[in-house]
Amino acid sequence: MVLDDYHNHKHDEIDACLAKNPCVTLHFTPASGSWLNLVEVFFGITSQAIRRGSFDSVKQLVTAIRTFIVRWNDRCHPFTWPRQPTRFSPTPPVKEI
């Protein structure tokens, strides 16, 4: 199982659960692993491919996911910012208290 933060998942309750289930191994993402959020996005997208599906084999599941990814990539386009950077204030406004 891959987890995002070592500290949050390392305490006596978790250790006891892991001791009862030796087939479960925890892997922690690095503290500087914010790039892994893109992996979460990918899994969120691919889960759309299987959300309402019923598959008789792993091969069918893999085929459905790969087909979905190909179709997703066929209709993708680069993100375009809605405003030009010159329209933004060079410094954030300061609120008076």
mmCIF file of C-alpha atoms in Angstrom, residues 3-58:
data_model
loop_
_atom_site.group_PDB
_atom_site.id
_atom_site.type_symbol
_atom_site.label_atom_id
_atom_site.label_comp_id
_atom_site.label_asym_id
_atom_site.label_seq_id
_atom_site.Cartn_x
_atom_site.Cartn_y
_atom_site.Cartn_z
ATOM 1 C CA LEU A 3 0.762 6.216 1.579
ATOM 2 C CA ASP A 4 1.554 9.895 1.372
ATOM 3 C CA ASP A 5 2.990 10.699 4.786
ATOM 4 C CA TYR A 6 5.060 8.505 7.048
ATOM 5 C CA HIS A 7 4.211 10.343 10.275
ATOM 6 C CA ASN A 8 0.420 10.098 9.944
ATOM 7 C CA HIS A 9 0.501 6.338 9.392
ATOM 8 C CA LYS A 10 3.117 5.332 11.945
ATOM 9 C CA HIS A 11 1.607 4.689 15.346
ATOM 10 C CA ASP A 12 0.717 1.727 17.574
ATOM 11 C CA GLU A 13 -2.709 1.071 16.046
ATOM 12 C CA ILE A 14 -1.274 0.805 12.541
ATOM 13 C CA ASP A 15 1.643 -1.336 13.750
ATOM 14 C CA ALA A 16 -0.794 -3.743 15.431
ATOM 15 C CA CYS A 17 -2.881 -4.011 12.267
ATOM 16 C CA LEU A 18 0.204 -4.668 10.156
ATOM 17 C CA ALA A 19 1.389 -7.336 12.588
ATOM 18 C CA LYS A 20 -1.947 -9.163 12.095
ATOM 19 C CA ASN A 21 -1.693 -8.785 8.297
ATOM 20 C CA PRO A 22 1.881 -9.598 7.262
ATOM 21 C CA CYS A 23 0.926 -9.656 3.575
ATOM 22 C CA VAL A 24 0.388 -5.874 3.702
ATOM 23 C CA THR A 25 3.463 -3.703 3.239
ATOM 24 C CA LEU A 26 3.415 0.068 3.554
ATOM 25 C CA HIS A 27 5.429 2.240 1.158
ATOM 26 C CA PHE A 28 5.668 5.961 1.814
ATOM 27 C CA THR A 29 6.073 8.676 -0.776
ATOM 28 C CA PRO A 30 9.000 11.055 -0.205
ATOM 29 C CA ALA A 31 8.368 14.345 1.570
ATOM 30 C CA SER A 32 9.271 16.156 -1.650
ATOM 31 C CA GLY A 33 6.950 13.985 -3.730
ATOM 32 C CA SER A 34 4.347 16.555 -4.746
ATOM 33 C CA TRP A 35 4.813 15.404 -8.354
ATOM 34 C CA LEU A 36 2.988 12.245 -7.296
ATOM 35 C CA ASN A 37 -0.230 14.249 -7.308
ATOM 36 C CA LEU A 38 -0.109 13.787 -11.073
ATOM 37 C CA VAL A 39 -0.209 10.046 -10.498
ATOM 38 C CA GLU A 40 -3.378 10.534 -8.452
ATOM 39 C CA VAL A 41 -4.874 12.544 -11.310
ATOM 40 C CA PHE A 42 -4.018 9.746 -13.724
ATOM 41 C CA PHE A 43 -5.695 7.158 -11.485
ATOM 42 C CA GLY A 44 -8.730 9.413 -11.164
ATOM 43 C CA ILE A 45 -8.985 9.672 -14.927
ATOM 44 C CA THR A 46 -8.510 5.964 -15.558
ATOM 45 C CA SER A 47 -11.042 5.050 -12.884
ATOM 46 C CA GLN A 48 -13.628 6.644 -15.185
ATOM 47 C CA ALA A 49 -12.837 3.846 -17.648
ATOM 48 C CA ILE A 50 -13.809 1.132 -15.189
ATOM 49 C CA ARG A 51 -16.391 2.823 -12.970
ATOM 50 C CA ARG A 52 -19.456 1.133 -14.453
ATOM 51 C CA GLY A 53 -17.689 -1.713 -16.210
ATOM 52 C CA SER A 54 -17.856 -5.416 -15.604
ATOM 53 C CA PHE A 55 -14.829 -7.416 -16.674
ATOM 54 C CA ASP A 56 -14.437 -11.178 -16.923
ATOM 55 C CA SER A 57 -10.636 -11.078 -16.977
ATOM 56 C CA VAL A 58 -7.657 -8.870 -16.259
#
